XYZ file of C-alpha atoms in Angstrom:
688
model
C 84.557 88.903 110.815
C 87.326 88.731 108.371
C 87.954 91.673 106.114
C 87.552 91.491 102.347
C 89.274 90.805 100.328
C 90.840 88.067 102.285
C 94.270 86.703 101.594
C 93.942 83.027 100.368
C 95.421 81.516 97.226
C 96.583 83.657 94.380
C 93.729 84.482 91.996
C 93.450 82.848 88.529
C 92.727 86.343 86.897
C 92.867 89.840 88.239
C 90.802 92.667 86.889
C 90.789 96.466 87.675
C 93.262 98.794 89.354
C 96.611 98.453 87.541
C 95.632 95.480 85.558
C 92.455 97.267 83.893
C 89.167 96.104 83.341
C 89.696 94.109 80.122
C 88.109 92.304 78.483
C 85.204 94.677 78.884
C 81.974 94.130 76.873
C 80.651 97.594 77.758
C 79.580 99.767 80.627
C 76.650 102.235 81.064
C 76.556 105.341 83.186
C 79.933 104.540 84.888
C 83.289 106.469 85.015
C 86.655 105.072 85.818
C 89.162 107.086 87.921
C 92.743 105.397 88.019
C 91.231 101.997 87.555
C 88.182 102.526 90.059
C 84.772 102.219 88.706
C 81.877 104.181 90.089
C 78.657 105.767 89.158
C 78.260 109.283 87.938
C 80.025 111.945 85.983
C 82.027 114.901 87.567
C 80.241 118.254 87.866
C 76.670 117.262 87.574
C 74.443 119.051 90.156
C 72.624 117.138 92.865
C 68.792 117.247 93.459
C 68.070 120.147 95.658
C 66.774 119.267 99.275
C 63.748 121.656 98.842
C 62.748 120.492 95.406
C 58.948 120.853 94.769
C 58.168 117.147 94.610
C 58.869 116.502 98.282
C 61.229 113.593 97.836
C 63.894 115.290 100.293
C 66.478 115.634 97.519
C 65.577 112.306 95.825
C 66.115 110.283 99.071
C 62.563 108.971 99.368
C 59.079 108.756 97.732
C 57.735 112.104 96.611
C 55.019 113.554 98.786
C 51.642 111.900 98.045
C 52.887 108.414 97.199
C 52.817 105.175 99.222
C 53.595 101.598 98.547
C 50.896 99.136 99.648
C 51.504 95.799 101.281
C 50.741 93.832 98.105
C 53.255 96.029 95.931
C 50.686 98.547 94.618
C 51.498 102.266 94.197
C 48.982 104.649 95.680
C 48.940 108.315 94.457
C 47.056 111.177 96.138
C 45.333 113.360 93.492
C 44.409 116.641 95.446
C 42.818 118.238 92.300
C 40.578 115.316 91.350
C 39.868 114.515 95.117
C 40.758 110.853 94.775
C 43.389 108.285 95.659
C 44.671 106.635 92.365
C 46.367 103.280 92.272
C 48.870 101.495 90.078
C 48.973 97.821 90.591
C 51.637 95.207 89.660
C 51.008 93.382 86.467
C 49.191 90.053 86.702
C 50.598 87.399 84.331
C 48.013 86.551 81.624
C 45.818 89.636 82.505
C 46.455 92.709 80.269
C 46.305 96.166 81.961
C 43.569 98.647 80.808
C 45.219 101.170 78.640
C 42.161 103.438 78.972
C 42.537 103.710 82.645
C 46.105 103.098 83.774
C 45.566 104.771 87.162
C 42.047 104.069 88.331
C 40.710 105.661 91.532
C 40.692 103.642 94.680
C 36.883 104.614 95.206
C 34.808 107.020 93.128
C 34.783 110.601 94.043
C 32.090 111.867 96.409
C 30.216 115.196 96.670
C 32.128 117.787 98.482
C 29.162 118.911 100.303
C 28.897 115.597 102.150
C 32.522 116.018 103.586
C 31.350 117.051 107.043
C 29.522 113.820 107.727
C 31.110 111.581 105.048
C 34.706 110.669 105.838
C 35.082 109.209 102.220
C 34.265 112.494 100.780
C 37.928 113.832 100.147
C 38.434 117.565 99.695
C 42.142 117.820 98.972
C 44.178 114.671 99.916
C 47.830 115.629 99.921
C 49.814 112.709 101.488
C 49.574 109.077 102.152
C 51.240 106.561 104.378
C 50.787 102.952 105.456
C 51.140 101.800 109.077
C 53.039 98.430 109.926
C 49.706 96.787 110.444
C 48.648 97.686 106.864
C 46.138 100.528 107.620
C 45.943 103.514 105.075
C 46.459 106.976 106.442
C 45.270 109.973 104.358
C 45.891 113.449 105.197
C 43.001 115.679 103.839
C 44.253 119.272 104.141
C 41.271 121.061 103.102
C 38.916 119.038 105.357
C 41.476 119.480 108.187
C 41.376 115.728 109.149
C 43.455 112.552 109.220
C 41.730 109.371 108.019
C 42.741 106.004 108.944
C 41.241 103.104 106.803
C 41.707 99.445 106.970
C 43.298 98.381 103.581
C 42.207 97.131 101.112
C 38.627 96.872 102.071
C 38.407 100.529 103.257
C 36.710 100.146 106.596
C 36.979 103.286 108.704
C 39.415 102.928 111.629
C 39.579 106.529 112.817
C 38.987 110.066 112.003
C 41.302 112.528 113.647
C 40.381 116.226 113.607
C 42.085 118.723 115.796
C 40.934 122.321 116.252
C 42.407 124.770 113.885
C 45.116 122.513 112.480
C 46.008 121.890 108.792
C 47.624 118.389 108.210
C 49.859 118.634 105.117
C 52.202 115.546 105.372
C 52.318 112.205 107.202
C 55.020 109.634 108.077
C 54.826 106.504 110.055
C 57.722 104.655 111.927
C 58.263 100.914 112.477
C 56.623 100.993 115.925
C 53.269 102.377 114.211
C 53.637 105.841 115.450
C 52.271 108.538 113.067
C 53.939 111.990 112.475
C 51.721 114.714 110.992
C 53.167 118.153 109.653
C 50.790 120.998 110.671
C 51.314 124.384 108.863
C 48.894 126.127 111.139
C 48.990 124.627 114.632
C 46.328 124.002 117.214
C 44.147 127.193 117.345
C 46.523 128.853 114.989
C 49.541 128.534 117.477
C 51.940 128.071 114.618
C 53.616 125.411 112.501
C 54.514 122.114 114.255
C 54.646 118.362 113.962
C 52.180 116.142 115.938
C 52.924 112.555 116.935
C 50.254 109.988 117.416
C 50.967 106.458 118.961
C 49.619 103.209 117.497
C 46.394 103.755 119.248
C 46.023 107.257 117.683
C 46.498 109.162 121.016
C 48.499 112.443 120.499
C 51.691 113.014 122.503
C 51.303 116.290 124.364
C 55.156 116.451 124.831
C 56.081 116.347 121.142
C 57.914 118.075 119.603
C 60.115 119.723 122.372
C 59.102 123.064 123.410
C 62.460 124.507 122.120
C 61.820 123.229 118.614
C 60.696 125.970 116.229
C 59.453 125.134 112.833
C 58.706 127.585 109.969
C 56.707 125.736 107.449
C 57.030 121.885 107.609
C 55.608 120.382 104.253
C 57.311 116.863 104.042
C 58.278 114.217 106.605
C 60.263 111.108 106.489
C 61.367 108.544 109.166
C 64.811 107.236 109.332
C 66.622 104.844 111.741
C 68.559 106.679 114.255
C 70.856 105.556 117.258
C 70.029 103.808 120.348
C 66.979 101.719 120.435
C 67.517 100.138 123.920
C 64.566 99.030 125.938
C 65.963 100.588 129.043
C 66.046 103.970 127.410
C 69.115 106.260 126.878
C 69.545 108.527 129.896
C 71.558 111.489 128.927
C 72.725 110.297 125.539
C 76.153 108.830 124.648
C 78.033 111.018 126.878
C 76.091 109.918 129.891
C 75.874 106.278 128.784
C 72.976 104.040 127.784
C 71.109 102.244 130.572
C 69.941 98.805 129.753
C 72.411 98.224 127.016
C 71.938 99.346 123.399
C 72.125 96.903 120.519
C 71.956 99.583 117.805
C 74.354 102.204 119.267
C 73.676 105.671 120.443
C 72.909 109.076 118.936
C 75.343 111.920 119.736
C 72.361 113.611 121.509
C 69.987 112.241 124.122
C 67.778 109.672 122.982
C 64.652 107.774 124.268
C 63.478 107.789 127.755
C 62.228 104.201 127.641
C 58.606 105.030 128.751
C 57.542 106.349 125.349
C 57.645 103.106 123.530
C 60.300 104.647 121.024
C 62.131 101.425 120.314
C 61.559 100.226 116.734
C 61.453 96.735 115.506
C 64.981 97.172 114.152
C 66.269 97.932 117.668
C 67.169 101.620 116.660
C 65.385 104.815 117.768
C 63.785 106.502 114.804
C 64.528 110.163 114.022
C 62.331 112.414 111.884
C 63.543 114.214 108.789
C 61.416 117.438 108.126
C 61.510 119.526 105.095
C 60.965 122.993 106.678
C 61.075 125.839 104.344
C 64.295 125.667 102.145
C 66.202 123.157 104.340
C 66.068 119.903 106.082
C 65.923 119.424 109.800
C 66.533 116.216 111.767
C 64.477 115.702 115.149
C 65.436 113.100 117.632
C 62.921 110.940 119.390
C 61.870 113.808 121.789
C 61.328 116.180 119.102
C 64.528 118.224 119.507
C 66.493 119.562 116.479
C 69.761 117.856 115.999
C 72.882 120.239 115.429
C 73.241 121.659 112.084
C 75.523 119.566 109.845
C 74.084 116.198 111.234
C 74.283 113.752 108.286
C 70.837 112.728 106.971
C 70.502 109.085 107.597
C 69.144 106.405 105.319
C 65.324 106.877 105.042
C 62.779 104.045 105.632
C 61.136 104.416 102.212
C 63.751 104.491 99.297
C 62.774 106.593 96.152
C 61.509 105.077 92.826
C 64.113 104.287 90.368
C 63.642 104.995 86.632
C 65.388 102.124 84.689
C 66.827 102.629 81.342
C 63.876 101.389 79.445
C 61.609 103.938 81.209
C 60.111 101.298 83.682
C 59.844 102.582 87.366
C 61.034 100.111 90.069
C 61.099 100.334 93.916
C 63.310 98.270 96.298
C 61.285 97.015 99.340
C 63.492 97.594 102.351
C 61.423 94.947 104.162
C 62.507 92.229 101.606
C 66.099 93.120 100.915
C 66.971 89.943 99.040
C 63.976 90.049 96.592
C 63.797 91.473 93.136
C 62.542 95.072 93.050
C 58.881 95.909 92.473
C 58.275 97.001 88.893
C 55.523 99.260 87.575
C 55.746 98.825 83.621
C 52.245 100.519 83.112
C 53.314 103.692 84.825
C 55.060 106.173 82.645
C 56.634 109.579 83.505
C 57.365 112.500 81.235
C 60.727 114.441 81.214
C 59.809 116.289 84.411
C 59.097 113.320 86.344
C 55.289 113.405 86.272
C 52.650 111.011 85.174
C 51.553 112.432 81.789
C 47.763 111.782 82.072
C 47.151 113.171 85.653
C 50.196 115.430 85.942
C 51.003 114.009 89.398
C 54.569 114.114 90.565
C 56.062 110.511 90.777
C 59.946 110.892 90.669
C 62.097 113.768 91.398
C 63.916 114.551 88.113
C 65.674 117.910 88.050
C 67.561 118.963 85.050
C 70.523 116.882 86.007
C 71.300 114.370 88.817
C 74.535 114.374 90.612
C 74.913 110.724 90.165
C 72.850 108.165 88.184
C 71.225 105.647 90.424
C 72.175 102.706 88.449
C 74.953 101.544 86.146
C 76.204 98.275 84.578
C 79.810 96.975 83.955
C 79.867 93.878 81.793
C 83.118 91.801 81.540
C 84.093 88.839 79.292
C 84.576 86.361 78.052
C 87.268 85.210 80.594
C 88.891 82.063 79.150
C 89.621 79.044 81.227
C 92.148 76.178 80.543
C 89.622 73.969 78.697
C 86.074 72.794 78.275
C 84.127 72.164 81.570
C 86.526 74.545 83.424
C 85.207 74.851 87.049
C 85.247 78.474 88.074
C 85.552 78.928 91.799
C 85.044 82.269 93.537
C 84.732 86.059 92.818
C 86.265 88.379 95.292
C 85.481 92.092 95.037
C 87.641 94.769 96.514
C 84.871 97.456 96.815
C 83.637 100.188 98.870
C 79.802 100.064 99.208
C 78.359 102.766 101.280
C 75.036 102.370 103.225
C 72.071 102.595 101.014
C 74.025 101.504 97.839
C 74.485 97.915 96.544
C 76.431 95.849 93.809
C 74.281 93.199 91.948
C 76.600 90.402 90.448
C 75.341 87.967 87.673
C 77.526 85.415 85.730
C 77.167 83.153 82.719
C 79.518 80.234 82.137
C 79.533 78.195 78.801
C 81.805 76.262 76.634
C 80.644 78.123 73.541
C 82.728 81.101 72.674
C 79.562 83.285 72.010
C 76.571 82.712 74.186
C 73.328 83.497 72.436
C 71.982 85.217 75.602
C 74.565 87.830 75.162
C 73.675 88.540 71.480
C 69.786 88.746 71.832
C 69.689 90.427 75.368
C 68.006 87.394 77.019
C 68.698 86.866 80.497
C 67.840 83.262 80.760
C 71.269 81.890 80.727
C 72.378 84.410 83.336
C 72.569 83.296 87.043
C 70.387 84.983 89.668
C 71.668 88.287 90.836
C 73.638 88.091 94.118
C 73.276 91.493 96.042
C 76.261 92.917 97.929
C 75.433 95.669 100.472
C 77.458 97.706 103.050
C 77.620 94.941 105.541
C 77.791 91.754 103.334
C 80.934 90.000 102.398
C 82.154 90.887 98.939
C 82.940 87.305 98.163
C 80.743 84.757 96.331
C 80.913 81.391 94.568
C 80.509 81.371 90.798
C 76.986 79.837 90.332
C 75.694 77.773 87.563
C 77.414 75.049 85.418
C 81.086 74.813 84.578
C 82.341 76.362 81.236
C 85.507 77.407 79.590
C 84.149 80.939 78.831
C 82.921 83.104 81.746
C 81.010 86.515 81.479
C 80.470 88.705 84.600
C 77.807 91.526 84.964
C 78.227 93.979 87.850
C 75.393 96.392 88.417
C 76.096 99.356 90.594
C 73.187 100.965 92.395
C 73.552 104.272 94.162
C 71.467 106.794 95.989
C 71.972 109.849 93.799
C 74.551 111.126 96.482
C 76.538 107.967 97.186
C 77.940 105.296 94.902
C 79.707 102.022 95.201
C 83.345 101.969 94.008
C 84.931 98.950 92.507
C 88.887 98.810 92.828
C 89.470 95.219 91.776
C 88.065 91.844 90.975
C 89.765 88.600 91.633
C 88.598 85.525 89.810
C 89.717 82.314 91.631
C 89.905 79.095 89.684
C 89.868 76.124 89.141
C 87.765 74.841 92.087
C 89.569 72.191 93.850
C 87.251 71.206 96.687
C 87.758 68.644 99.371
C 85.005 66.577 97.557
C 87.782 64.910 95.514
C 89.310 63.470 98.847
C 85.995 61.614 99.696
C 85.020 58.179 98.475
C 83.401 57.830 95.004
C 79.990 57.241 96.527
C 79.665 60.938 97.326
C 80.106 61.912 93.736
C 77.667 59.375 91.948
C 74.545 61.710 91.928
C 75.366 64.868 90.017
C 72.945 67.072 91.834
C 74.139 65.851 95.323
C 77.760 66.156 94.205
C 77.239 69.688 93.080
C 75.694 70.700 96.396
C 78.327 68.939 98.485
C 81.106 70.494 96.277
C 79.710 74.006 97.023
C 79.092 73.282 100.654
C 82.581 72.107 101.076
C 83.978 75.162 99.202
C 83.311 77.457 102.348
C 85.472 75.153 104.496
C 88.193 75.059 101.762
C 88.168 78.901 101.732
C 88.697 79.029 105.446
C 91.409 76.557 105.298
C 93.068 78.453 102.393
C 92.943 81.724 104.564
C 94.644 79.973 107.446
C 97.426 78.738 105.177
C 97.884 82.057 103.728
C 98.365 83.647 107.309
C 101.045 80.961 107.884
C 102.577 81.643 104.446
C 102.800 85.255 105.112
C 103.948 85.094 108.693
C 107.402 86.178 107.646
C 106.154 89.553 106.448
C 105.479 90.411 109.923
C 109.223 90.049 110.864
C 110.491 92.570 108.366
C 110.195 96.247 109.079
C 109.761 96.963 105.387
C 106.543 94.900 105.128
C 105.020 94.702 108.598
C 101.580 96.327 108.683
C 101.560 99.755 110.171
C 100.099 99.914 113.623
C 100.219 97.289 116.408
C 102.189 94.746 114.290
C 104.939 97.368 113.574
C 105.032 98.370 117.188
C 105.314 94.854 118.324
C 108.229 94.397 116.041
C 109.896 97.402 117.516
C 109.360 96.015 121.178
C 111.762 93.189 120.147
C 114.400 95.801 120.357
C 113.312 97.678 123.295
C 111.807 100.562 121.229
C 108.811 102.328 122.598
C 107.759 104.565 119.864
C 106.360 108.146 120.607
C 102.840 108.538 119.309
C 103.973 111.433 117.147
C 106.445 109.257 115.066
C 105.350 108.690 111.518
C 105.306 105.208 110.142
C 108.433 105.966 108.116
C 110.405 106.852 111.212
C 109.335 103.746 112.969
C 110.485 101.547 110.182
C 113.767 103.378 110.055
C 114.214 103.011 113.847
C 113.780 99.303 113.561
C 116.127 98.893 110.733
C 118.810 100.823 112.741
C 117.968 99.200 116.058
C 120.974 97.018 116.001
C 123.400 99.976 115.160
C 121.681 102.009 117.913
C 122.091 99.331 120.617
C 125.931 99.467 120.255
C 125.849 103.335 120.285
C 123.455 103.732 123.111
C 124.768 106.252 125.716
C 127.369 107.632 123.255
C 127.184 110.856 121.229
C 126.531 108.968 117.982
C 123.529 107.225 119.585
C 122.218 110.441 121.228
C 122.327 112.102 117.742
C 120.568 109.165 116.067
C 117.819 109.026 118.638
C 117.185 112.794 118.484
C 117.282 112.483 114.661
C 114.406 110.002 114.758
C 112.421 112.142 117.201
C 112.775 115.494 115.596
C 113.181 114.209 111.890
C 116.158 116.559 111.407
C 118.761 115.436 108.854
C 122.509 115.355 109.641
C 124.581 116.967 110.918
C 121.719 117.988 113.405
C 121.659 117.844 116.296
C 124.974 119.303 117.321
C 126.370 117.899 120.679
C 129.073 119.934 122.478
C 130.927 118.028 125.169
C 132.139 120.380 127.910
C 135.436 118.650 128.651
C 136.519 119.615 125.150
C 136.015 123.289 125.505
C 138.769 125.786 126.036
C 138.806 129.307 127.548
C 138.173 130.827 124.054
C 134.883 128.925 123.435
C 132.484 131.226 121.633
C 128.806 131.685 122.808
C 126.205 129.426 121.558
C 122.502 130.663 121.233
C 123.561 134.219 122.471
C 124.654 132.663 125.769
C 128.095 131.501 126.814
C 128.879 127.913 127.451
C 129.775 126.468 130.903
C 133.397 126.635 132.221
C 135.706 124.167 130.368
C 136.775 120.927 131.778
C 133.433 119.758 133.384
C 133.201 115.912 132.825
C 130.026 113.990 131.923
C 128.326 117.306 130.833
C 127.084 118.248 127.320
C 125.087 120.726 125.465
C 122.762 119.663 122.713
C 122.015 122.454 120.072
C 118.819 122.324 118.259
C 116.928 124.687 115.942
C 113.715 126.240 117.538
C 111.658 124.651 114.801
C 112.475 121.137 116.203
C 110.492 122.005 119.448
C 108.467 125.262 119.041
C 106.348 124.871 122.190
C 107.036 124.185 125.882
C 105.236 120.730 125.725
C 107.583 119.423 122.955
C 110.660 120.691 124.846
C 109.425 118.802 127.968
C 109.220 115.776 125.838
C 112.768 116.149 124.555
C 113.997 116.516 128.110
C 112.256 113.366 129.278
C 113.689 111.550 126.177
C 117.138 112.616 127.133
C 116.776 111.452 130.747
C 115.464 108.154 129.804
C 118.295 107.413 127.242
C 121.360 108.982 128.583
C 123.613 107.339 131.195
C 122.831 108.080 134.755
C 125.809 110.079 135.528
C 125.573 112.360 132.329
C 123.856 115.703 132.467
C 122.728 117.353 129.209
C 121.413 120.885 128.576
C 119.429 121.656 125.473
C 119.856 125.086 123.708
C 117.471 126.208 120.953
C 118.750 128.662 118.340
C 117.304 130.864 115.592
C 118.825 131.193 112.015
C 121.085 134.103 111.401
C 124.333 135.687 112.787
C 124.507 138.336 115.479
C 128.175 139.507 115.742
C 129.433 139.291 119.399
C 126.464 137.196 120.631
C 125.913 134.226 118.249
C 128.872 133.714 115.840
C 130.017 130.136 116.139
C 129.807 129.046 112.364
C 128.604 125.553 111.842
C 127.811 125.112 115.567
C 124.908 127.643 116.331
C 124.399 129.288 112.856
C 121.818 128.374 110.127
C 122.892 129.472 106.689
C 120.467 129.285 103.637
C 121.476 129.116 100.041
C 122.562 132.371 98.296
C 120.367 133.358 95.199
C 122.065 133.568 91.875
C 121.489 137.223 90.760
C 123.080 139.415 88.199
C 126.634 140.719 88.919
C 126.655 143.735 91.234
C 123.317 143.276 92.588
C 124.116 141.325 95.919
C 123.948 142.949 99.294
C 126.677 142.736 102.001
C 125.698 140.274 104.740
C 122.663 139.029 102.906
C 123.722 137.457 99.447
C 127.482 137.305 99.719
C 129.504 133.989 99.807
C 132.535 133.529 102.184
C 135.985 133.061 100.309
C 136.987 129.444 100.373
C 140.652 130.400 99.471
C 142.757 133.574 99.911
C 142.250 136.135 97.189
C 144.373 139.211 96.717
C 141.477 141.426 95.832
C 138.137 139.900 97.077
C 135.004 141.463 95.478
C 132.568 142.271 98.382
C 129.817 142.964 95.972
C 130.139 139.839 93.896
C 127.585 136.976 94.516
C 129.962 134.455 93.121
C 132.598 132.474 95.050
C 135.896 134.374 95.544
């Protein structure tokens, strides 16, 4: 798939980055850093993973909540011993203000609990199976109820000796996980797993998994979901092929039925004490620091007007569910019952929604045909950007003034894996308004770097016979249909137009393209060479080709490899030596007169270890003429009289400090005289 934004034609307007986000109508809960727009404000604390509502740090629904198959919200009320329900509003039927959260069924006498499954003692958590059954964890009655929803027929009653079910979670394969704070016969805290037929797995969790006090569970999509199972994890390879990729630890065995409908093995997130643990499909704790994946049930969102909404992960392209009759107080609880609904600590790290409104953008004239919007955006998993537009020939659209959304287009949702390019929907118009809604997770936020507005639309429809444009509705559809192919053709043309950039070392993209350009000149770049050095080598390739095998060519090559500035490295040709040649690097040079021999002098910092020195030796062997032998000597800074005293050959001198007169020390701060002086001052730190 092509990367976005793609290179096509030049945009009609560019917003963001260096150009700025003007004209801007306004923004809510957004900040801009260097032209990049994102959610949040610096320094705001995140929701704690162990916050008391059990939302796992705001990542999922709080404990005791579940979303029904018809979009209703069920709440477990342990004190009232009932299950409450908040339904979606029905058009034309007003909600009962006296009982906004009615019970799913009336409370029954507690004394009937041993033989009446509908007599709840302390319901603490709820979950729905993929088949629509309701699972209720009744902690005080020490049982798990499975009811057919919504008529309430009893499916199963699960009661294990000595256990205390406290939290439930169900994965996409219908397997149910139950947090047990007591364990069978008081054996200790654990997590039980039941299959879709409510048979308990005796091998879950792994015997090496030790839990302290699990009190909240959530299911997330993990790694490999192959039908053949993952034998040995990623390091050992996946048998049968993995459509979803592997976890970093061993995955499913294939006989436990762990493959979910999404093709990825689920993992279990456990709130245990004060921290979060991630368990793989065999019930083993993943290493500390494993990132918490995206959970199956996202949290409720509190809209600016106070309405609660929920994004259904099973219907990603639909509007979120809204609960206008359900209100929360400043602590995130339902005021009448005191039930926790949304995790709202003192301050969130990031707001979960924000809006950027731009406009009006002005076209060339009435009926201007806006074409495409291309976003240069980073959208992490779990976040989204919703785009709405409005085009009109009127300079002031009434829908903007009175807050009405009737004239705005339907929102287009851009997520982590969707292209960030869309056609401008709706009718043509000289003025264009754009609304960008950023949705985050409380921990991650989309980031908008740039918005390119392409216009006017010049589709291939104008090249077809007039008959294709007679019916306005058909012409509009065909125009938008052909715009896809027009964009592809424009992308191909842009690739040909920009082909010359690949042949210039200053503009060729770093990586394979730059290495390919260097291969034209026979340059095989060392992996350690930075991009700047590679560009420099290509620009000097013609000069090096004429110097190859000579002293200047050897210096140029070593300069590229070591990054040393001129005059390094120093190259001493032995045939130029005399009998009075001083030692270099505390060792004498070879006997004078030897032909085709040389010594390369480098500071130790150019190759501090043996491996780098071997690389230099191989480099010299590859680029020197076959009859030339070279020796490399590495020197250290300083002067040792009688052992290393060849100034400007094997001596490294630093700059002298400019101190007060009379404070210099002999041999450390003094300058050598550049001209004869009758009475040189050895204590002066100024030139003679």
